Amino acid sequence: MTSPKPEDKQQNQEEIALDYLRRILLAPVYDVAKETELTSLTKLSTRLGQQIYLKREDQQPVHSFKLRGAYNKLANLSEAKCIHGVVAASAGNHAQGLALAASKLGIKATIFMPITTPDIKVDNVRRLGAEVRLVGKSYNDAQSASIECAQQEQKTLIHPFDDQDVIAGQGTVAKELLQQQSKLDAVFIPVGGGGLLAGMAVYLKQLRPDIKVIGVEAEDSACLKAALDAGEPTDLSHVGLFADGVAVKRIGEHTFDVIKHYCDEVITVSSDEICAAIKDIFEQTRVIAEPAGALSLAGLIKYCQTSEGSESLAAILSGANMNFHSLRYVSERCELGEQKEAVLAVTIPEEKGSFKRFCKALSGRGITEFNYRYAGANEANIFVGVKLGGEVEERVALQQALTKANYKVCDFTDNELAKLHVRYMIGGQSPANVDERIFRFQFPEYPGALEKFLDTLGEHWNITLFHYRNHGAAFGQVLAGFEVSEEQQLAFFRHLKDLGYEWQEETQNLAYHSFLKN
């Protein structure tokens, strides 16, 4: 048996591409989906010197592009398969898209979801008309149960991405995009299992082969990059869960067959960069994108950092089903992703006035966070956040300047352990036996507010504990401990009055006695 000639392989690939093009053009997704807007991100365009557009799939009835592929798959099922119903496993957007699509077509849908799925998602799927079965503690458990159900109850299993009709349905995003803006130089598309990238890439390259198609992955879930390196789909040992909408261990077989021919480049981005993109989207559109939804814009911004010249670029906002409580993490990390904050460990002398001298060494840069606990030694280690202008070079220059001023500095800006845990664990019980009083302060945030605080109190009393975090609010919050003897109390409280800030003593607070008091 002879191997296919290269020209035969090329012809076969062209036939596959034309078949996808036909499927995309004929996909009846607009029975339930809507044509979403293409928003010009004017502020970001000015900042990056490019023309940047955002394709708004958050505007779909289920706030995600997944509805397109699910509906196209169901619309192409035979009558016999429709009668028996469909089944799927999902803890997110695929479940909601399939539920709505099935309801529209009058097909019974059964969705297996892990028992850990938030109630709001379970309730949404039920509200859209699907039967929900809660099984296992992970997606894999739910997936296994859905496969077993499909076999036992003769239901059709609807895969979230690795299916030709699903891929074609997602490809309708590209059809709209070119109709809305044909003069594009590059399109950035998020990658989980690859359904959206495959569908959009095959369409774009048939009509505009000169457009660069760039896939964007979370660096802790980069299954496409792994497949490209290996030459075939391969399993990741583990995936990160922050961008849960793209937390896929293995790229699809069908999707990879398409992507390897039509994707020009793959960019990976960090969680911090995704958080920065969520912030950019919110500031321009007032929409809160989910992490997977902001993934492609994060990749676009990273691309602009090294690209030359002015280009017309589009990113796909793939979804906006954000878990509300995740916003705490996003708010904490977005400025790190924008290179607007450095996180440092600095050794300072254990003496009065050392805080104030350190602030002056920052040359006017704002402090976003200050963590310190007195240990009774000659030196103290502080955990400090410092505002930057958005350039990596400034972070390097800051570290060099502090080193020149005789401070020992360690940069923790890229240290996940420090950012996730250590910054919240600074403190503990002091081994030193001191007359400590604990106070909470609130003061208006303005340049120099923290220095004024230290001017008034830091030169006169030994600070034994200090925690400050600027969250961008109008008021700053400080927890501070002072060594105040009985003879000094009158003078100390006089200075508190002179300070002019709201304060409350917490020396008798049970939390202080449990975790911080010696």
mmCIF file of N, CA, C and O in Angstrom, residues 43-44 101 263 297 339 366 379 392 419 505:
data_model
loop_
_atom_site.group_PDB
_atom_site.id
_atom_site.type_symbol
_atom_site.label_atom_id
_atom_site.label_comp_id
_atom_site.label_asym_id
_atom_site.label_seq_id
_atom_site.Cartn_x
_atom_site.Cartn_y
_atom_site.Cartn_z
ATOM 1 N N LYS A 43 -9.812 53.698 24.180
ATOM 2 C CA LYS A 43 -8.799 54.019 25.192
ATOM 3 C C LYS A 43 -7.586 53.110 25.061
ATOM 4 O O LYS A 43 -6.444 53.560 25.105
ATOM 5 N N LEU A 44 -7.850 51.820 24.900
ATOM 6 C CA LEU A 44 -6.752 50.865 24.773
ATOM 7 C C LEU A 44 -6.005 51.069 23.460
ATOM 8 O O LEU A 44 -4.785 50.923 23.396
ATOM 9 N N ALA A 101 -30.404 25.773 23.698
ATOM 10 C CA ALA A 101 -30.567 25.245 22.345
ATOM 11 C C ALA A 101 -31.584 24.109 22.327
ATOM 12 O O ALA A 101 -32.455 24.046 21.446
ATOM 13 N N CYS A 263 -3.760 28.054 12.163
ATOM 14 C CA CYS A 263 -3.368 28.971 13.241
ATOM 15 C C CYS A 263 -1.919 29.380 13.044
ATOM 16 O O CYS A 263 -1.034 28.528 12.886
ATOM 17 N N LEU A 297 -7.884 39.057 24.791
ATOM 18 C CA LEU A 297 -7.414 40.441 24.885
ATOM 19 C C LEU A 297 -6.082 40.496 25.628
ATOM 20 O O LEU A 297 -5.208 41.299 25.278
ATOM 21 N N GLN A 339 1.939 45.639 35.083
ATOM 22 C CA GLN A 339 3.273 46.137 35.457
ATOM 23 C C GLN A 339 3.172 47.477 36.189
ATOM 24 O O GLN A 339 4.073 48.312 36.113
ATOM 25 N N GLY A 366 4.082 55.834 45.017
ATOM 26 C CA GLY A 366 3.090 55.497 46.022
ATOM 27 C C GLY A 366 3.273 54.090 46.556
ATOM 28 O O GLY A 366 3.763 53.197 45.860
ATOM 29 N N GLU A 379 17.354 44.377 62.721
ATOM 30 C CA GLU A 379 16.819 44.615 61.381
ATOM 31 C C GLU A 379 15.401 44.072 61.297
ATOM 32 O O GLU A 379 15.006 43.202 62.068
ATOM 33 N N VAL A 392 8.412 47.410 32.800
ATOM 34 C CA VAL A 392 9.269 46.467 33.529
ATOM 35 C C VAL A 392 10.581 47.133 33.921
ATOM 36 O O VAL A 392 11.135 46.889 35.004
ATOM 37 N N LYS A 419 2.663 36.071 46.367
ATOM 38 C CA LYS A 419 1.448 36.821 46.006
ATOM 39 C C LYS A 419 0.172 36.149 46.489
ATOM 40 O O LYS A 419 -0.793 36.820 46.858
ATOM 41 N N GLU A 505 -9.116 52.029 68.771
ATOM 42 C CA GLU A 505 -8.180 51.120 69.419
ATOM 43 C C GLU A 505 -8.710 49.692 69.389
ATOM 44 O O GLU A 505 -9.898 49.445 69.620
#
